Coordinates of C-alpha atoms in Angstrom, one line a residue:
Chain A
M1 CA 64.7 52.7 -79.3
I2 CA 61.2 52.8 -80.5
D3 CA 60.3 51.5 -83.9
V4 CA 56.9 52.1 -85.4
V5 CA 56.5 49.8 -88.4
N6 CA 53.7 50.3 -90.9
I7 CA 51.0 51.1 -88.4
A8 CA 47.5 51.3 -89.9
K9 CA 44.3 52.1 -87.9
S10 CA 40.8 52.8 -89.1
F11 CA 37.5 53.6 -87.3
G12 CA 34.7 52.3 -89.5
D13 CA 35.2 53.6 -93.0
Q14 CA 37.6 56.3 -91.9
Q15 CA 41.2 55.3 -92.4
V16 CA 43.1 57.4 -89.8
L17 CA 46.6 55.9 -90.0
Q18 CA 47.8 54.3 -93.2
G19 CA 51.2 52.9 -92.9
V20 CA 53.1 55.0 -90.3
N21 CA 56.8 54.3 -90.1
L22 CA 58.9 56.1 -87.6
S23 CA 62.1 55.4 -85.5
I24 CA 62.8 57.3 -82.3
R25 CA 66.3 57.0 -80.9
D26 CA 67.1 56.5 -77.3
G27 CA 67.2 59.7 -75.3
E28 CA 65.9 61.9 -78.0
L29 CA 63.0 64.3 -77.8
M30 CA 60.8 64.1 -80.9
A31 CA 57.8 66.2 -81.8
I32 CA 55.0 64.9 -83.9
I33 CA 53.2 67.7 -85.7
G34 CA 50.4 67.7 -88.2
R35 CA 47.0 69.1 -88.9
S36 CA 44.2 68.8 -86.3
G37 CA 42.3 65.5 -86.8
G38 CA 45.3 64.1 -88.7
G39 CA 45.7 61.1 -86.4
K40 CA 48.4 62.3 -84.1
S41 CA 46.6 61.4 -80.9
V42 CA 45.5 58.0 -82.5
L43 CA 49.2 57.4 -83.3
L44 CA 50.2 58.2 -79.7
K45 CA 47.5 55.9 -78.3
T46 CA 48.5 53.2 -80.6
I47 CA 52.2 53.4 -79.7
T48 CA 51.3 53.4 -75.9
G49 CA 49.1 50.4 -76.4
L50 CA 45.8 52.2 -75.5
L51 CA 44.5 51.4 -79.0
K52 CA 45.1 48.2 -81.0
P53 CA 46.3 48.9 -84.6
D54 CA 44.7 47.1 -87.6
A55 CA 48.1 46.3 -88.9
G56 CA 51.8 46.9 -88.2
S57 CA 53.9 46.8 -85.0
V58 CA 55.4 49.0 -82.3
I59 CA 58.6 47.8 -80.9
I60 CA 59.8 49.3 -77.6
D61 CA 63.1 47.9 -76.2
G62 CA 62.8 44.8 -78.5
I63 CA 59.2 44.0 -77.5
D64 CA 56.3 44.4 -79.9
V65 CA 53.7 46.1 -77.7
T66 CA 50.9 45.3 -80.2
R67 CA 51.3 41.6 -79.7
A68 CA 53.0 41.2 -76.3
R69 CA 51.0 39.5 -73.5
G70 CA 51.4 39.0 -69.8
R71 CA 54.7 39.7 -68.2
D72 CA 56.3 41.2 -71.4
L73 CA 53.5 43.7 -71.8
L74 CA 53.6 44.6 -68.1
D75 CA 57.4 45.2 -68.3
V76 CA 57.0 47.5 -71.4
R77 CA 54.2 49.4 -69.8
Q78 CA 56.1 50.0 -66.6
K79 CA 58.8 51.7 -68.7
I80 CA 56.3 54.1 -70.3
G81 CA 54.8 57.3 -68.9
V82 CA 52.0 59.3 -70.6
L83 CA 51.1 62.9 -70.0
F84 CA 47.5 63.2 -71.2
Q85 CA 46.0 66.3 -72.8
G86 CA 43.9 67.2 -69.8
G87 CA 46.3 65.8 -67.2
A88 CA 44.0 62.9 -66.3
L89 CA 44.5 63.5 -62.6
F90 CA 42.3 61.4 -60.4
D91 CA 39.6 63.7 -59.1
S92 CA 39.2 62.0 -55.8
L93 CA 42.8 62.2 -54.9
S94 CA 44.9 65.2 -53.7
A95 CA 48.0 66.4 -55.6
F96 CA 50.2 64.4 -53.3
E97 CA 48.1 61.3 -53.6
N98 CA 48.0 61.6 -57.4
V99 CA 51.8 61.9 -57.6
A100 CA 52.3 59.1 -55.0
F101 CA 49.8 56.8 -56.8
P102 CA 52.2 55.1 -59.3
L103 CA 54.8 54.6 -56.6
E104 CA 52.3 53.1 -54.1
E105 CA 50.7 50.9 -56.6
C106 CA 53.6 49.7 -58.8
T107 CA 56.6 49.6 -56.4
K108 CA 57.4 48.4 -53.0
I109 CA 59.0 51.7 -51.8
G110 CA 58.5 52.7 -48.2
K111 CA 56.2 55.6 -47.2
A112 CA 59.1 57.9 -46.1
E113 CA 60.9 57.4 -49.4
I114 CA 57.6 57.9 -51.4
Y115 CA 57.0 61.2 -49.5
K116 CA 60.5 62.4 -50.3
R117 CA 60.2 61.5 -54.0
V118 CA 56.8 63.1 -54.4
I119 CA 57.8 66.4 -52.8
M120 CA 60.9 66.4 -55.0
A121 CA 58.9 65.7 -58.1
L122 CA 56.5 68.5 -57.3
E123 CA 59.3 70.9 -56.6
D124 CA 60.9 69.9 -59.9
V125 CA 57.8 71.2 -61.7
G126 CA 57.8 74.3 -59.7
L127 CA 55.0 73.4 -57.2
I128 CA 55.4 74.0 -53.5
N129 CA 52.8 73.6 -50.8
I130 CA 50.1 72.4 -53.0
E131 CA 50.2 68.7 -51.8
H132 CA 46.7 68.9 -50.2
K133 CA 45.0 70.6 -53.1
Y134 CA 42.5 68.6 -55.1
P135 CA 42.3 68.8 -59.0
S136 CA 39.1 70.8 -58.7
E137 CA 41.0 73.5 -56.7
M138 CA 43.9 73.8 -59.2
S139 CA 44.3 75.9 -62.3
G140 CA 44.8 74.3 -65.7
G141 CA 48.5 75.0 -65.6
M142 CA 48.9 73.5 -62.1
R143 CA 47.0 70.4 -63.1
K144 CA 49.3 69.9 -66.1
R145 CA 52.4 70.3 -63.9
V146 CA 51.0 67.9 -61.2
A147 CA 50.3 65.4 -64.0
L148 CA 53.9 65.9 -65.3
A149 CA 55.2 65.3 -61.8
R150 CA 53.1 62.1 -61.6
V151 CA 54.6 60.9 -64.9
L152 CA 58.2 61.7 -63.9
V153 CA 58.1 60.4 -60.3
S154 CA 58.3 56.8 -61.5
E155 CA 61.3 57.6 -63.7
P156 CA 60.0 56.1 -67.0
K157 CA 62.4 55.3 -69.9
V158 CA 59.9 56.6 -72.4
V159 CA 57.5 59.5 -71.9
F160 CA 54.7 60.5 -74.3
F161 CA 53.2 64.0 -74.1
D162 CA 49.8 64.5 -75.7
E163 CA 49.6 68.2 -76.5
P164 CA 51.0 69.2 -73.1
T165 CA 50.4 72.9 -73.5
T166 CA 46.8 73.0 -74.8
G167 CA 44.9 75.8 -73.1
L168 CA 47.9 77.4 -71.5
D169 CA 48.9 81.1 -71.9
P170 CA 52.1 81.9 -73.7
I171 CA 54.2 82.2 -70.5
L172 CA 53.0 78.9 -69.1
L173 CA 53.5 77.4 -72.5
H174 CA 57.1 78.4 -72.5
T175 CA 57.5 77.3 -68.9
T176 CA 56.0 73.9 -69.7
H177 CA 58.3 73.4 -72.6
L178 CA 61.3 74.3 -70.5
L179 CA 60.2 71.9 -67.8
I180 CA 59.9 69.1 -70.3
R181 CA 63.4 69.8 -71.6
Q182 CA 64.9 70.1 -68.2
A183 CA 63.2 66.9 -67.0
Q184 CA 64.4 65.1 -70.2
K185 CA 68.0 66.2 -69.5
K186 CA 67.8 65.2 -65.8
H187 CA 66.1 61.8 -66.3
G188 CA 67.4 61.0 -69.8
F189 CA 64.1 59.6 -71.0
T190 CA 63.1 59.3 -74.6
G191 CA 60.3 61.7 -75.3
I192 CA 57.6 62.0 -77.9
I193 CA 55.5 65.2 -77.9
I194 CA 52.3 65.7 -79.9
S195 CA 52.2 69.4 -80.4
H196 CA 50.6 72.3 -82.3
D197 CA 53.0 74.9 -80.8
I198 CA 54.9 76.0 -83.9
P199 CA 57.5 77.4 -83.8
E200 CA 57.9 77.2 -80.0
I201 CA 58.3 73.4 -79.9
F202 CA 61.3 73.7 -82.3
E203 CA 63.3 75.2 -79.4
I204 CA 63.2 72.1 -77.2
V205 CA 63.0 69.0 -79.5
D206 CA 65.8 67.1 -81.3
R207 CA 63.7 66.0 -84.2
I208 CA 60.3 66.6 -85.7
A209 CA 58.0 64.3 -87.6
F210 CA 55.3 65.7 -89.8
L211 CA 52.2 63.5 -90.0
H212 CA 50.1 64.1 -93.0
K213 CA 47.0 62.1 -94.2
G214 CA 47.8 59.1 -92.0
A215 CA 51.5 58.8 -92.9
I216 CA 54.8 60.4 -91.9
R217 CA 55.6 62.9 -94.6
A218 CA 58.9 64.3 -93.3
V219 CA 61.3 63.7 -90.4
G220 CA 64.2 65.9 -89.5
T221 CA 65.9 68.3 -87.1
P222 CA 64.3 71.7 -86.6
E223 CA 66.9 73.2 -89.0
E224 CA 66.2 70.6 -91.6
M225 CA 62.5 71.2 -91.4
L226 CA 62.9 74.9 -91.7
S227 CA 65.0 74.5 -94.8
T228 CA 62.7 72.0 -96.4
N229 CA 61.8 72.1 -100.1
D230 CA 58.6 70.2 -99.5
Q231 CA 55.9 72.8 -100.1
L232 CA 53.4 70.9 -98.1
V233 CA 55.6 70.8 -95.0
W234 CA 56.6 74.4 -95.3
G235 CA 53.0 75.5 -96.0
F236 CA 52.0 73.8 -92.7
L237 CA 54.8 75.3 -90.7
S238 CA 54.1 78.7 -92.0
G239 CA 50.4 78.5 -91.9
H240 CA 50.2 78.8 -95.7
V241 CA 47.7 76.6 -97.4
D242 CA 48.0 75.4 -101.0
D243 CA 44.8 73.5 -101.0
P244 CA 42.1 75.9 -102.0
D245 CA 39.6 73.9 -99.9
N246 CA 41.5 74.9 -96.8
I247 CA 41.7 78.6 -97.4
L248 CA 39.3 80.3 -95.0
C249 CA 39.2 83.5 -97.0
E250 CA 41.2 85.3 -99.7
K251 CA 42.7 87.6 -97.0
D252 CA 44.1 84.7 -95.0
S253 CA 45.7 83.4 -98.2
Q254 CA 47.4 86.7 -98.9
I255 CA 48.7 87.0 -95.3
C256 CA 50.1 83.5 -95.6
R257 CA 51.9 84.3 -98.8
F258 CA 53.3 87.4 -97.4
R259 CA 54.5 85.6 -94.3
T260 CA 56.2 82.8 -96.2
Q261 CA 58.1 85.0 -98.6
G262 CA 60.7 85.7 -95.9
R263 CA 61.0 82.0 -94.9
Q264 CA 60.5 82.9 -91.3
L265 CA 58.2 81.4 -88.8
Chain B
M1 CA 13.3 40.9 -98.4
F2 CA 17.0 40.1 -98.4
Q3 CA 17.8 43.4 -96.8
A4 CA 15.3 42.8 -94.0
V5 CA 16.8 39.4 -93.3
R6 CA 20.3 40.9 -93.3
G7 CA 19.1 43.6 -90.9
V8 CA 17.6 41.2 -88.5
G9 CA 20.8 39.0 -88.7
A10 CA 23.0 42.0 -88.0
M11 CA 20.9 43.1 -85.1
F12 CA 21.0 39.6 -83.6
L13 CA 24.8 39.3 -84.1
G14 CA 25.2 42.8 -82.5
L15 CA 23.2 41.8 -79.5
Q16 CA 25.1 38.6 -79.2
W17 CA 28.4 40.4 -79.3
R18 CA 27.3 43.0 -76.7
L19 CA 26.0 40.3 -74.3
G20 CA 29.3 38.4 -74.7
H21 CA 31.3 41.5 -74.2
M22 CA 29.3 42.3 -71.0
F23 CA 29.7 38.7 -69.7
L24 CA 33.5 38.8 -70.3
F25 CA 33.7 42.1 -68.4
L26 CA 31.9 40.5 -65.4
L27 CA 34.1 37.4 -65.6
N28 CA 37.3 39.4 -65.7
A29 CA 36.1 41.5 -62.7
A30 CA 34.9 38.5 -60.8
S31 CA 38.2 36.7 -61.2
L32 CA 40.1 39.7 -59.9
C33 CA 38.0 39.5 -56.7
F34 CA 40.1 36.5 -55.7
I35 CA 43.5 37.6 -57.0
P36 CA 45.6 39.9 -54.7
P37 CA 46.4 42.7 -54.2
F38 CA 43.0 43.5 -52.6
K39 CA 42.0 47.1 -52.4
F40 CA 40.5 47.2 -48.9
K41 CA 40.4 50.9 -48.5
L42 CA 38.6 51.3 -51.8
F43 CA 36.2 48.6 -50.8
V44 CA 35.3 50.4 -47.5
R45 CA 34.7 53.6 -49.5
R46 CA 32.3 51.9 -51.9
I47 CA 30.4 50.4 -48.9
R48 CA 29.9 54.0 -47.8
F49 CA 28.9 55.0 -51.3
F50 CA 26.4 52.2 -51.8
G51 CA 25.3 51.6 -48.3
T52 CA 25.4 54.6 -45.9
R53 CA 24.3 57.1 -48.5
S54 CA 21.4 55.0 -49.7
M55 CA 20.1 54.3 -46.2
V56 CA 17.8 57.3 -45.9
V57 CA 16.0 56.6 -49.2
V58 CA 15.7 52.9 -48.4
I59 CA 14.2 53.6 -44.9
I60 CA 11.7 56.1 -46.3
T61 CA 10.6 53.8 -49.1
G62 CA 10.5 50.8 -46.7
A63 CA 8.3 52.6 -44.2
F64 CA 5.8 53.8 -46.8
T65 CA 5.7 50.5 -48.7
G66 CA 4.9 48.7 -45.4
M67 CA 2.2 51.2 -44.6
V68 CA 0.5 51.0 -48.0
L69 CA 0.7 47.3 -48.0
A70 CA -0.9 47.0 -44.5
L71 CA -3.6 49.4 -45.6
Q72 CA -4.5 47.7 -48.8
V73 CA -4.2 44.1 -47.5
Y74 CA -6.3 45.0 -44.4
Y75 CA -9.3 46.1 -46.5
S76 CA -9.0 43.0 -48.7
L77 CA -8.7 40.6 -45.8
R78 CA -11.6 42.3 -43.9
K79 CA -13.9 41.3 -46.8
V80 CA -13.2 37.6 -46.1
G81 CA -12.9 38.0 -42.3
S82 CA -9.2 37.1 -42.1
E83 CA -7.7 40.3 -40.7
A84 CA -5.5 38.2 -38.4
L85 CA -3.4 37.2 -41.4
L86 CA -2.4 40.8 -42.0
G87 CA 1.0 40.7 -40.2
P88 CA 2.3 37.5 -41.9
L89 CA 1.1 38.7 -45.3
V90 CA 2.9 42.0 -44.9
A91 CA 6.1 40.3 -43.7
L92 CA 6.1 37.6 -46.4
S93 CA 5.5 40.1 -49.2
L94 CA 8.3 42.3 -47.9
I95 CA 10.8 39.6 -47.1
R96 CA 10.3 37.5 -50.3
E97 CA 9.5 40.1 -52.8
L98 CA 9.2 43.8 -52.1
G99 CA 12.2 44.3 -49.8
P100 CA 14.9 43.0 -52.2
V101 CA 13.2 44.4 -55.3
L102 CA 12.3 47.9 -54.1
S103 CA 15.5 48.4 -52.2
A104 CA 17.5 47.3 -55.3
L105 CA 15.5 49.7 -57.4
M106 CA 16.1 52.6 -54.9
I107 CA 19.9 51.8 -54.7
T108 CA 20.0 51.7 -58.5
G109 CA 18.5 55.2 -58.7
R110 CA 20.6 56.7 -56.0
A111 CA 24.0 55.0 -56.2
G112 CA 23.9 53.1 -59.6
S113 CA 23.4 56.2 -61.6
A114 CA 26.1 58.1 -59.7
L115 CA 28.5 55.1 -60.2
T116 CA 28.0 55.1 -64.0
A117 CA 28.4 58.8 -64.2
E118 CA 31.6 58.7 -62.0
I119 CA 33.2 55.9 -64.1
G120 CA 32.0 57.5 -67.3
I121 CA 33.6 60.8 -66.5
M122 CA 36.8 59.0 -65.6
R123 CA 36.6 57.4 -69.0
I124 CA 36.1 60.6 -71.0
S125 CA 38.7 62.6 -69.0
E126 CA 41.3 59.8 -69.7
Q127 CA 41.7 58.8 -66.0
I128 CA 41.0 55.1 -67.0
D129 CA 43.7 55.4 -69.7
A130 CA 46.0 56.9 -67.1
L131 CA 45.5 53.8 -64.9
F132 CA 46.2 51.6 -67.9
S133 CA 49.3 53.6 -68.9
M134 CA 50.7 53.0 -65.3
A135 CA 50.5 49.3 -66.0
L136 CA 47.6 48.9 -63.7
N137 CA 44.3 47.0 -64.4
P138 CA 41.5 49.6 -64.2
L139 CA 39.0 46.9 -63.4
R140 CA 40.7 46.2 -60.1
Y141 CA 40.3 49.8 -59.0
L142 CA 36.9 50.7 -60.5
V143 CA 34.9 47.6 -60.8
V144 CA 36.0 45.0 -58.2
P145 CA 35.4 47.2 -55.1
N146 CA 32.0 48.1 -56.3
L147 CA 31.1 44.5 -57.1
V148 CA 32.1 43.2 -53.7
A149 CA 30.6 46.2 -51.8
A150 CA 27.3 45.8 -53.7
V151 CA 27.1 42.1 -52.9
L152 CA 27.5 42.9 -49.2
V153 CA 25.4 46.0 -49.1
F154 CA 22.3 45.0 -51.1
P155 CA 21.2 42.2 -48.6
L156 CA 21.8 44.5 -45.7
L157 CA 19.7 47.3 -47.1
A158 CA 17.0 44.8 -48.1
A159 CA 17.0 43.6 -44.5
I160 CA 16.6 47.2 -43.2
F161 CA 13.8 47.7 -45.8
D162 CA 12.0 44.6 -44.5
I163 CA 12.3 45.6 -40.9
V164 CA 11.2 49.2 -41.4
G165 CA 8.4 48.0 -43.7
I166 CA 7.1 45.6 -41.1
Y167 CA 7.1 48.4 -38.5
G168 CA 5.4 50.7 -41.0
G169 CA 2.7 48.1 -41.5
Y170 CA 2.5 47.8 -37.7
L171 CA 1.9 51.6 -37.4
V172 CA -1.0 51.5 -39.8
A173 CA -2.5 48.2 -38.6
V174 CA -2.2 48.7 -34.8
K175 CA -2.1 52.4 -34.3
M176 CA -4.4 53.5 -37.1
L177 CA -6.8 50.6 -37.8
G178 CA -7.0 49.4 -34.2
M179 CA -5.7 45.9 -34.6
S180 CA -4.1 44.3 -31.6
E181 CA -0.3 44.2 -31.4
G182 CA -0.4 40.5 -30.5
T183 CA -2.4 39.6 -33.6
Y184 CA -0.2 41.5 -35.9
F185 CA 3.0 39.8 -34.7
S186 CA 2.0 36.4 -33.4
Q187 CA 1.1 34.8 -36.7
M188 CA 4.2 36.2 -38.3
D189 CA 6.4 33.9 -36.2
H190 CA 4.6 30.8 -37.5
M191 CA 4.2 31.7 -41.1
V192 CA 7.5 33.3 -42.0
E193 CA 10.0 30.5 -42.5
W194 CA 13.8 30.4 -42.9
S195 CA 13.4 29.5 -46.6
D196 CA 11.5 32.8 -47.1
V197 CA 14.3 34.8 -45.6
L198 CA 16.8 32.8 -47.8
M199 CA 14.8 33.6 -50.9
G200 CA 15.0 37.3 -50.1
L201 CA 18.7 37.0 -49.4
Y202 CA 19.5 35.2 -52.7
K203 CA 17.5 37.8 -54.6
S204 CA 19.3 40.8 -53.1
L205 CA 22.7 39.1 -53.5
S206 CA 22.0 38.6 -57.2
F207 CA 20.6 42.1 -57.6
G208 CA 23.8 43.5 -56.1
V209 CA 25.8 41.7 -58.8
I210 CA 23.4 42.8 -61.6
V211 CA 23.3 46.5 -60.6
S212 CA 27.1 46.9 -60.0
W213 CA 27.9 44.9 -63.1
I214 CA 25.6 46.9 -65.5
C215 CA 26.4 50.3 -64.0
C216 CA 30.2 49.7 -64.0
Y217 CA 30.0 48.3 -67.6
K218 CA 28.0 51.2 -68.9
G219 CA 30.3 53.8 -67.3
Y220 CA 33.4 52.0 -68.3
H221 CA 32.3 52.1 -72.0
A222 CA 30.6 55.5 -71.8
D223 CA 32.8 56.7 -74.7
K224 CA 31.0 54.1 -76.9
S225 CA 27.6 55.6 -76.0
G226 CA 28.4 59.0 -77.5
F227 CA 30.8 61.9 -77.3
G228 CA 31.8 63.6 -74.0
A229 CA 29.0 64.7 -71.7
E230 CA 26.3 63.3 -74.0
G231 CA 28.0 59.9 -73.8
V232 CA 28.0 59.9 -70.0
S233 CA 24.4 61.1 -69.9
K234 CA 23.3 58.3 -72.3
A235 CA 25.4 55.7 -70.4
T236 CA 23.8 56.8 -67.1
T237 CA 20.3 56.6 -68.4
D238 CA 21.0 53.2 -70.1
A239 CA 22.5 51.9 -66.8
V240 CA 19.5 52.8 -64.7
V241 CA 16.9 51.6 -67.2
T242 CA 18.7 48.3 -68.0
S243 CA 19.5 47.6 -64.3
S244 CA 15.8 48.3 -63.3
V245 CA 14.4 46.1 -66.1
M246 CA 16.9 43.3 -65.3
I247 CA 16.0 43.4 -61.6
L248 CA 12.4 42.8 -62.4
I249 CA 13.1 40.1 -65.0
W250 CA 15.6 38.3 -62.8
D251 CA 13.2 38.6 -59.9
Y252 CA 10.6 36.6 -61.8
F253 CA 12.9 33.9 -63.0
L254 CA 14.7 33.5 -59.6
G255 CA 11.3 33.5 -57.9
S256 CA 10.0 30.7 -60.1
V257 CA 13.1 28.6 -59.5
L258 CA 13.1 29.1 -55.8
L259 CA 9.4 28.8 -55.2

């Protein structure tokens, strides 16, 4: 169980998060959606402990990660895995070394067992015979999958995905979503996905949270979100914009109205 | 008037905060040097990065520094009829001053800039965040091996610089200016003392700490220097300029204390 309680974060005069409250149940896959620059990545970094909030707390397995120190903090962080937007693979290490890294550094597992687990993790994400490739020799999709294997190899209880499909073509996007869902079913982790893939992300997540102006505006299952009466949420899901400042041109506005009449994404 | 005073105050406080932040960074990294697990493989890689790859530039600079020094000092000494002192003067200048300072400046340009850029790119591509998210301390992987390798490599490269410089001076003095080999070397034995060698050693040890500290710090906080590639570029420039200036300032103060 992850409880995000009243998280606030600002950078200088800019208030990015202003009282975010969110509960994520054990074993569920939740997507956080919202406009670009709306604070989704800041929220993710705050939950994972990479950023310190100005106020509020994040409780993972009963420990407040914003205040925990020493052994407690280490224990929580060992339960967490993060898939970064660009993969964040170590440039100087091969695919095998990258995936083996958390096992070699954080566990006392023997070399033979590490080899077995790494190969299996790479196979799980559909990568075979690429162990010796370096990140510079891989495509964007391969890098993302190696990064996913690196996250999953240490079997974390909670996995955060920061826009895992950015820059991928529609086929790879679909494949990555399926991989995440399959991995979640296999390992049973709690997953939080920051995503812009609407409506594709609806197919794999259990619930969706809509972040708007630094606060959670709506939370619900994909069905609940699609039948929402909140014009703002529906406008975002359908690409329709009520705020005249956000309309790029009159034509865009007309297209959006046309698309939303049938309540289909 | 009030605005100006406030501006000066804010600048002073900002500087104080930055210095404190830098010092804590060094303190954290230095304490990790003595706490296991030790990353021996990374340490060996950094020795290669700082040492082996800087060797050529240090040898070339050392040779020409020794040659120029011999040439200039010879013409000055000839005016007072003391050419016999050329060897010791070249050796003392190199061992006490030029060897540690110039080799440190060369390593800063060659390896220090690359170090800042490397860590800076790791910062902006979230590789440092990835280490942190694996419950690992990034300082142990990125800063400690560099700090220890620099402390070991800087004195060794300074020693190579000194030796090559002395032989560069020998080439000019003996082979070009016709001085006898015995005269060039004989006085050197008497005039260069162990304390001179130690002074050079202390200097290069401290330069190793200064350069690796500043370059790692600037790269580690490259995201605060600016956005993306611009941040890394600014951090790299800052690191080289700050390290070079600090080498010269520290050289003067250490020189005055040890003299």
